[in-house]
Short mmCIF file of the N, C-alpha and C atoms (twelve columns), coordinates in Angstrom:
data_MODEL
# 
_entry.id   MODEL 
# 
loop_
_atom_site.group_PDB 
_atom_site.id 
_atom_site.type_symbol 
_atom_site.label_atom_id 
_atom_site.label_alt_id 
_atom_site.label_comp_id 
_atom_site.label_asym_id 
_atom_site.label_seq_id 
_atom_site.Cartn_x 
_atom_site.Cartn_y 
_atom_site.Cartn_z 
_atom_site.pdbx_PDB_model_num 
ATOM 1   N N  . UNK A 1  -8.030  -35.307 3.420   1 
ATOM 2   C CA . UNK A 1  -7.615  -34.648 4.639   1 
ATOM 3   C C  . UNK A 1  -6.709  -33.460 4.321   1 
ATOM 4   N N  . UNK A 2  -5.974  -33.617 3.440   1 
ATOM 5   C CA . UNK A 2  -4.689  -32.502 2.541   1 
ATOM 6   C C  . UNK A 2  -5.909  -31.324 2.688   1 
ATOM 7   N N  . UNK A 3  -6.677  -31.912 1.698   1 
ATOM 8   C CA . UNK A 3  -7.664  -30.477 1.258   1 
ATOM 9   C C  . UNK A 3  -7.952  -29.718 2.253   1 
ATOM 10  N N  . UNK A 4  -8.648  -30.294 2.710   1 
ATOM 11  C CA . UNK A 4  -9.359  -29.743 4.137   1 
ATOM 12  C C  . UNK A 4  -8.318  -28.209 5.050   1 
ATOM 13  N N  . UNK A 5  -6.997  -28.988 4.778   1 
ATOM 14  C CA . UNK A 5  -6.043  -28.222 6.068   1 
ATOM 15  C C  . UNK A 5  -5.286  -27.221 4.744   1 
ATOM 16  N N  . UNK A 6  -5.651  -26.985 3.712   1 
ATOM 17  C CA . UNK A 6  -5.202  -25.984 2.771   1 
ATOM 18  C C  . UNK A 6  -6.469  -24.865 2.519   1 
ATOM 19  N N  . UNK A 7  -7.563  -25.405 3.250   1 
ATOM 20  C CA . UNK A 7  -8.980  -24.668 3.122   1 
ATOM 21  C C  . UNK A 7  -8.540  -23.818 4.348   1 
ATOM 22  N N  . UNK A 8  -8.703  -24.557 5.313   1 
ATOM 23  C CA . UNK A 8  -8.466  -23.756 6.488   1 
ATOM 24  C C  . UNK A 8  -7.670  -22.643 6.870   1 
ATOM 25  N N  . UNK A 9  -6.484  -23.337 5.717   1 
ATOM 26  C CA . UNK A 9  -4.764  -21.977 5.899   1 
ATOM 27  C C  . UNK A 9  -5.568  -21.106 5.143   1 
ATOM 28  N N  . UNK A 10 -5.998  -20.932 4.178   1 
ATOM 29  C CA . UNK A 10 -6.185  -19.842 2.516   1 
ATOM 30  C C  . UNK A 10 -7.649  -19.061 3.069   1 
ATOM 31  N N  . UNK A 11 -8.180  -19.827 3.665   1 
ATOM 32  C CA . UNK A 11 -9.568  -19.096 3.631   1 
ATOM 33  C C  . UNK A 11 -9.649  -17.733 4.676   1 
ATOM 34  N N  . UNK A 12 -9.152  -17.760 5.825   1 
ATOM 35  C CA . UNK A 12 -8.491  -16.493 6.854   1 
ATOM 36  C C  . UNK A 12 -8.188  -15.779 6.029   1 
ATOM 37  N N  . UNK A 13 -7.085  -16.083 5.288   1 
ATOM 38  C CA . UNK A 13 -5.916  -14.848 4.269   1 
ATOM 39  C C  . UNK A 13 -6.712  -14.363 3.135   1 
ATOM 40  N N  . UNK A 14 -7.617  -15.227 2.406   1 
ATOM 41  C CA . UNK A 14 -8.847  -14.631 1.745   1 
ATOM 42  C C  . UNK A 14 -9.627  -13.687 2.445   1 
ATOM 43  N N  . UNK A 15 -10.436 -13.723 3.799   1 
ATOM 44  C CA . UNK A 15 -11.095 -13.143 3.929   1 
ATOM 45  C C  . UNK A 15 -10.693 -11.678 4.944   1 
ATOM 46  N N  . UNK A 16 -9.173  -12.247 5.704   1 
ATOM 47  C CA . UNK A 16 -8.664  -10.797 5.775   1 
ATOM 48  C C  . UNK A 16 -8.409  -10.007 4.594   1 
ATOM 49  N N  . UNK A 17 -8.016  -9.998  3.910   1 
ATOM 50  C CA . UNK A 17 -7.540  -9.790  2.040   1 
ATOM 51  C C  . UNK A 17 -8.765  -8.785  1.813   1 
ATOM 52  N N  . UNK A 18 -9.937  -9.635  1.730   1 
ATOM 53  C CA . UNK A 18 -10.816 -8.903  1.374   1 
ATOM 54  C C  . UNK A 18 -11.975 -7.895  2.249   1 
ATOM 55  N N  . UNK A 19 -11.215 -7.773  3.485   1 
ATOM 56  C CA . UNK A 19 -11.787 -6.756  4.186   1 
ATOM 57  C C  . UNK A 19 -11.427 -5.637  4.400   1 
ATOM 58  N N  . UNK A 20 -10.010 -5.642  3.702   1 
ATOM 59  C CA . UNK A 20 -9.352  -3.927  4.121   1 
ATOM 60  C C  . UNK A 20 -9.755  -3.223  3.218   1 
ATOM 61  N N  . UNK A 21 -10.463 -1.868  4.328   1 
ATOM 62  C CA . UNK A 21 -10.886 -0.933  4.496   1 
ATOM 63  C C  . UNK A 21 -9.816  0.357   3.793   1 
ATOM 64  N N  . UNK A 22 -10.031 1.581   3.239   1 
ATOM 65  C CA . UNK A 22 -9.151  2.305   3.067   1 
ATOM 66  C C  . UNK A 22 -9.235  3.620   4.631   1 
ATOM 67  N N  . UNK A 23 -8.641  3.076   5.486   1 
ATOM 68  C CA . UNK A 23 -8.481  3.651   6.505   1 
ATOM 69  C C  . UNK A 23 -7.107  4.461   6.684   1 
ATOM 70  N N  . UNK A 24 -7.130  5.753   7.395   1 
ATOM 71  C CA . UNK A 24 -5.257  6.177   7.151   1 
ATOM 72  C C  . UNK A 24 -4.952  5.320   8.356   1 
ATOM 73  N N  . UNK A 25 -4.240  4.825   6.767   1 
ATOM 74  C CA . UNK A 25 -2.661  3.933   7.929   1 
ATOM 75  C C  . UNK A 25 -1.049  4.417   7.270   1 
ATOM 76  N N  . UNK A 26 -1.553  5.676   6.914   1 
ATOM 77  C CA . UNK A 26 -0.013  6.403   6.494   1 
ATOM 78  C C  . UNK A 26 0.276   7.890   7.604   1 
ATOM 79  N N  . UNK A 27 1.033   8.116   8.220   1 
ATOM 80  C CA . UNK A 27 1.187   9.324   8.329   1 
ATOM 81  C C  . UNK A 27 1.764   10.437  8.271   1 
ATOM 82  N N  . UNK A 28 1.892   11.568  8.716   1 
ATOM 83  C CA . UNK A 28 2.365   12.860  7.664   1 
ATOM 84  C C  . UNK A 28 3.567   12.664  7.733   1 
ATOM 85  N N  . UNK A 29 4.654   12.328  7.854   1 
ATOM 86  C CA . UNK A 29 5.853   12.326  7.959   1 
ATOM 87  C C  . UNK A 29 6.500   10.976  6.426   1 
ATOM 88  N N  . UNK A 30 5.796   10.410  6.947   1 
ATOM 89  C CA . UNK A 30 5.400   8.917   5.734   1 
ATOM 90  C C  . UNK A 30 5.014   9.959   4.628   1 
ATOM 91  N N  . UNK A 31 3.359   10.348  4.264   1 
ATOM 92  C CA . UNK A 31 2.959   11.213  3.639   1 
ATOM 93  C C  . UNK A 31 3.874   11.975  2.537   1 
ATOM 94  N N  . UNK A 32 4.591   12.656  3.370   1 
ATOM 95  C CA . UNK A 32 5.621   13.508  2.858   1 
ATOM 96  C C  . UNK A 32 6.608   12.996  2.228   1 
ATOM 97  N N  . UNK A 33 7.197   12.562  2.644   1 
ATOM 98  C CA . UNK A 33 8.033   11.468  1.922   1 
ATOM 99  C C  . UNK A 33 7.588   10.519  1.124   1 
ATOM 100 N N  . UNK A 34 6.463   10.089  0.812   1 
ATOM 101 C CA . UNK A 34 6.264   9.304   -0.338  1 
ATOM 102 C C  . UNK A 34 5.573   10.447  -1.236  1 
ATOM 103 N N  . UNK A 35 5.105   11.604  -1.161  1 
ATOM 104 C CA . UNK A 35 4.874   12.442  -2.225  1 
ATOM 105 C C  . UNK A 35 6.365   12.604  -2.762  1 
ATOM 106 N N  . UNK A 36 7.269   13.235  -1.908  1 
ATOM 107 C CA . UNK A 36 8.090   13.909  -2.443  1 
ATOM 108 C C  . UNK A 36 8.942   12.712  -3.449  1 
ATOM 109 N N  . UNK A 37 8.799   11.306  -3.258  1 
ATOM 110 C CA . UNK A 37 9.991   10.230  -3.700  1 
ATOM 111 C C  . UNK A 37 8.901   10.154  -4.621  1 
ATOM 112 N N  . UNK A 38 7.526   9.890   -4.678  1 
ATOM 113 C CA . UNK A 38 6.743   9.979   -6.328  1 
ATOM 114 C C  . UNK A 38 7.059   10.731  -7.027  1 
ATOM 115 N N  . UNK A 39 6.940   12.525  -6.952  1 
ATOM 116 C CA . UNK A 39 7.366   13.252  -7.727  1 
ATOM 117 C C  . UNK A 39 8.672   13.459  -8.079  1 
ATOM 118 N N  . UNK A 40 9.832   12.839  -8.002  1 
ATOM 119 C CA . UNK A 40 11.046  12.696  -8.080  1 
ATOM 120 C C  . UNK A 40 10.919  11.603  -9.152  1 
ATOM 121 N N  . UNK A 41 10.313  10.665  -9.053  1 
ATOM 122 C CA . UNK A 41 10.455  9.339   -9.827  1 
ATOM 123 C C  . UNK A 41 9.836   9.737   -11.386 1 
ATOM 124 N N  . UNK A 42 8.660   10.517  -10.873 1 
ATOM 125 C CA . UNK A 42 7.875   10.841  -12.348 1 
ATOM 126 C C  . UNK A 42 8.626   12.083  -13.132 1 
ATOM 127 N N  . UNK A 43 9.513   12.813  -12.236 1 
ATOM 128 C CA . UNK A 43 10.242  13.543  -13.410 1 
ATOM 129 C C  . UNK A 43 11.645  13.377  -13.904 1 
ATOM 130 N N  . UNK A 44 12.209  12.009  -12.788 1 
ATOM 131 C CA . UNK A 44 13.155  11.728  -13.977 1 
ATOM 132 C C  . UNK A 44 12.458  10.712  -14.883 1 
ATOM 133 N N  . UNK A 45 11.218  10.418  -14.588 1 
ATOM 134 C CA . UNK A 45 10.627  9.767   -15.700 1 
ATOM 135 C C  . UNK A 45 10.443  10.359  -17.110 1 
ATOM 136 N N  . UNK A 46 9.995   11.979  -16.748 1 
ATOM 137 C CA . UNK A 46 10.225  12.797  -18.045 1 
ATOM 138 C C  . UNK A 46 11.612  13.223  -18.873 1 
ATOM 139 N N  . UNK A 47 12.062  13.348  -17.572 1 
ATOM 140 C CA . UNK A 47 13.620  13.885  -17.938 1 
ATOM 141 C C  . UNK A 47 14.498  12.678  -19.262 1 
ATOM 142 N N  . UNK A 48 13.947  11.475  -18.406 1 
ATOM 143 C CA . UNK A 48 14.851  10.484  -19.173 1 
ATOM 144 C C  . UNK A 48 13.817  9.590   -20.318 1 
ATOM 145 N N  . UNK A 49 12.675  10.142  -20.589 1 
ATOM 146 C CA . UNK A 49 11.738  10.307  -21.437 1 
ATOM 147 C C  . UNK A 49 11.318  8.408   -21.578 1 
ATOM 148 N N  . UNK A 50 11.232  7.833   -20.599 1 
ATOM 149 C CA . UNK A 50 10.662  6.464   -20.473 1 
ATOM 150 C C  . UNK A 50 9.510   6.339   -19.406 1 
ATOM 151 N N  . UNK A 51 9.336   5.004   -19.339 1 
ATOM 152 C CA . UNK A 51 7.448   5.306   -18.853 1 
ATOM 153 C C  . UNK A 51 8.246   4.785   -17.296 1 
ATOM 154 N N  . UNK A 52 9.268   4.526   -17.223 1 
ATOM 155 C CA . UNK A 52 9.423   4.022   -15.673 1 
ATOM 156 C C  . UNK A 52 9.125   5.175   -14.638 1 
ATOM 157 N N  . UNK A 53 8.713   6.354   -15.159 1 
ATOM 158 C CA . UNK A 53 8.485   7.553   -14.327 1 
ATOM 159 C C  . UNK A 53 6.837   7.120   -14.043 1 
ATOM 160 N N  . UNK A 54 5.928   6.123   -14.834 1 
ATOM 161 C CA . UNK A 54 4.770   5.876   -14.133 1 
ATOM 162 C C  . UNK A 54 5.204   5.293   -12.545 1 
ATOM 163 N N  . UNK A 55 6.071   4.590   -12.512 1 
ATOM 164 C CA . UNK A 55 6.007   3.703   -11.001 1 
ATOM 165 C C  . UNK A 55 5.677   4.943   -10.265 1 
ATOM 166 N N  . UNK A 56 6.350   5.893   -10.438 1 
ATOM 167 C CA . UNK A 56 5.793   6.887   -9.318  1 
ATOM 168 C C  . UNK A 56 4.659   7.656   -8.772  1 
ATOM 169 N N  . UNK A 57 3.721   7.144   -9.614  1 
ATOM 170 C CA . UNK A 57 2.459   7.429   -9.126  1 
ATOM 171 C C  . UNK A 57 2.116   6.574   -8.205  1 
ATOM 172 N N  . UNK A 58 2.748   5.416   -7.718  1 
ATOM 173 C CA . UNK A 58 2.058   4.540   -6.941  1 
ATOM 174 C C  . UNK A 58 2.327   4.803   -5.372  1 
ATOM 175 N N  . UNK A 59 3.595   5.937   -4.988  1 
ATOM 176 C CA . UNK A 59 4.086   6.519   -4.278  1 
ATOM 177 C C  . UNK A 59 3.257   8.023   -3.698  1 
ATOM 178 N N  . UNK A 60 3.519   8.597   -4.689  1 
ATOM 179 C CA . UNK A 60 3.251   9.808   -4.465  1 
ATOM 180 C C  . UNK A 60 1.212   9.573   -4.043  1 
ATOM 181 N N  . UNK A 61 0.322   8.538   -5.057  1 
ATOM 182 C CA . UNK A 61 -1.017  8.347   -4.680  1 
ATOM 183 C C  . UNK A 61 -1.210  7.920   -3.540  1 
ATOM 184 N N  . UNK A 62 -0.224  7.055   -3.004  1 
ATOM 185 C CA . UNK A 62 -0.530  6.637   -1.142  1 
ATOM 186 C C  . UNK A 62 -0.302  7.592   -0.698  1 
ATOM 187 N N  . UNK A 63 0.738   8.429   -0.777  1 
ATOM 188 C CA . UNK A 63 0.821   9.485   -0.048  1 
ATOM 189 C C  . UNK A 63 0.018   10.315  0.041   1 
ATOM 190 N N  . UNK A 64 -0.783  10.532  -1.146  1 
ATOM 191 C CA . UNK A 64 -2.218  11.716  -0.988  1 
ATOM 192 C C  . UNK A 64 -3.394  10.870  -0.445  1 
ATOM 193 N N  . UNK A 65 -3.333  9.834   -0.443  1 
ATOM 194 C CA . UNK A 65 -4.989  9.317   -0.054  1 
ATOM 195 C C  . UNK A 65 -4.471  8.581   1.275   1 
ATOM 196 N N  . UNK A 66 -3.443  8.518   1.837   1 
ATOM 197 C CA . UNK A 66 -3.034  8.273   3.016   1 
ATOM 198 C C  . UNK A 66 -3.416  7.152   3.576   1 
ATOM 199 N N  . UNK A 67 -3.461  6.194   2.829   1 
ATOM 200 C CA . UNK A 67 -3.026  4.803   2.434   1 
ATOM 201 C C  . UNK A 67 -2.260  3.983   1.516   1 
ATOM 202 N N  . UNK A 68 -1.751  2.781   2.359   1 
ATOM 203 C CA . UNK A 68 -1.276  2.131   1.890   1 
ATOM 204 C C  . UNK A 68 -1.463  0.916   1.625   1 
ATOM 205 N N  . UNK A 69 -2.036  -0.063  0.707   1 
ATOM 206 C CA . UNK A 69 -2.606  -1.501  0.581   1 
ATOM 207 C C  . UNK A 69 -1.582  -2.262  1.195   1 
ATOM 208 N N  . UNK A 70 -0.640  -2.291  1.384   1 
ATOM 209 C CA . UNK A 70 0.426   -3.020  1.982   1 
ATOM 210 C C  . UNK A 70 0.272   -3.051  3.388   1 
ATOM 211 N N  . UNK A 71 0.159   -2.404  4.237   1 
ATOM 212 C CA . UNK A 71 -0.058  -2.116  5.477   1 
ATOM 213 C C  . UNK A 71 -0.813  -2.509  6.401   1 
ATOM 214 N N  . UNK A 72 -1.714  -2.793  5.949   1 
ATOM 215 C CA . UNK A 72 -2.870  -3.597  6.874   1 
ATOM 216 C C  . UNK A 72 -1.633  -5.474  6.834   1 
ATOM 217 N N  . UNK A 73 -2.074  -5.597  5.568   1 
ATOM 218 C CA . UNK A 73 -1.151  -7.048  5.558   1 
ATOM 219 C C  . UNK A 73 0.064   -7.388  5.996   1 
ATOM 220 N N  . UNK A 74 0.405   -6.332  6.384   1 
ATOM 221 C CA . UNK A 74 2.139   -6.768  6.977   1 
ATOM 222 C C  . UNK A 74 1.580   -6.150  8.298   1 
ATOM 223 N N  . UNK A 75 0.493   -5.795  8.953   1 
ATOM 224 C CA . UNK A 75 0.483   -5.107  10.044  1 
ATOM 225 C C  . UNK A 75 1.039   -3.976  10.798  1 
ATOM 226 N N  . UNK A 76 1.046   -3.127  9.547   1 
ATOM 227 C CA . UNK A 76 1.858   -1.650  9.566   1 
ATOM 228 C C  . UNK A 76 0.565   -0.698  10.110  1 
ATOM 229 N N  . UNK A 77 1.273   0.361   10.529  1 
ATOM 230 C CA . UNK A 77 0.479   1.507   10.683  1 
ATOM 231 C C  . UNK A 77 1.133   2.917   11.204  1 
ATOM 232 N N  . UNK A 78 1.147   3.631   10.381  1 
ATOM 233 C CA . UNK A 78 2.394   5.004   10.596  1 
ATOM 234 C C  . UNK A 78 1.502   6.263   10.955  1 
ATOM 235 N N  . UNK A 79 0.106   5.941   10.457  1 
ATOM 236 C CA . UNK A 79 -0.789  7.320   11.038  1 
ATOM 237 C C  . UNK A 79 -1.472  7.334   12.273  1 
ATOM 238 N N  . UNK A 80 -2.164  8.495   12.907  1 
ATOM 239 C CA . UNK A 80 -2.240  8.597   14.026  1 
ATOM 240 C C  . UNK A 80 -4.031  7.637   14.320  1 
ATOM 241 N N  . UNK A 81 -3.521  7.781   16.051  1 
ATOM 242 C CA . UNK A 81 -4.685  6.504   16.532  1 
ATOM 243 C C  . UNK A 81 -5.421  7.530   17.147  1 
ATOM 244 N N  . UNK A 82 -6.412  7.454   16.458  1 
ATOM 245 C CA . UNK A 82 -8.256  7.998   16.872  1 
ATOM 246 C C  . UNK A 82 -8.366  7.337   18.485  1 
ATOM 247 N N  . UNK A 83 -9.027  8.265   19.788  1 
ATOM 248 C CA . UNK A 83 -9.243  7.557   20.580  1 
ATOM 249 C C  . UNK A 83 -10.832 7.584   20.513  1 
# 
């Protein structure tokens, strides 16, 4: 009976999980600000000559493709609504 009611919780969160779409759910104001805090990160990444300046690609890339994988799952959405 355990099993059963741990199938039921996991299998929803699996299959929402695996349906998001790369739709914009960032928008320009967001956008902007996560370019500008990527490229900040990646050059004191150079500056201070360690690889922690990669994290900032993970910033500054949502910001250009105007998504965010996080967002659907927490039920975020900062870009504009298509009517």
């Amino acid at each position: 009976l355990q099993t059963n009611i741990l199938k039921t919780e996991i299998m929803p969160l699996k299959f929402k999980l695996g349906r998001i779409c790369m739709k914009c759910n960032v928008g320009m104001l967001d956008r902007v600000v996560r370019v500008v805090i990527g490229l900040l990160i990646i050059a004191y990444g150079f500056i201070a000559q360690n690889w922690l300046g990669a994290i900032g690609t993970i910033p500054l890339l949502t910001g250009l493709f105007s998504f965010c994988p996080f967002y659907p799952i927490l039920g975020l959405n900062t870009g504009y609504k298509r009517s």
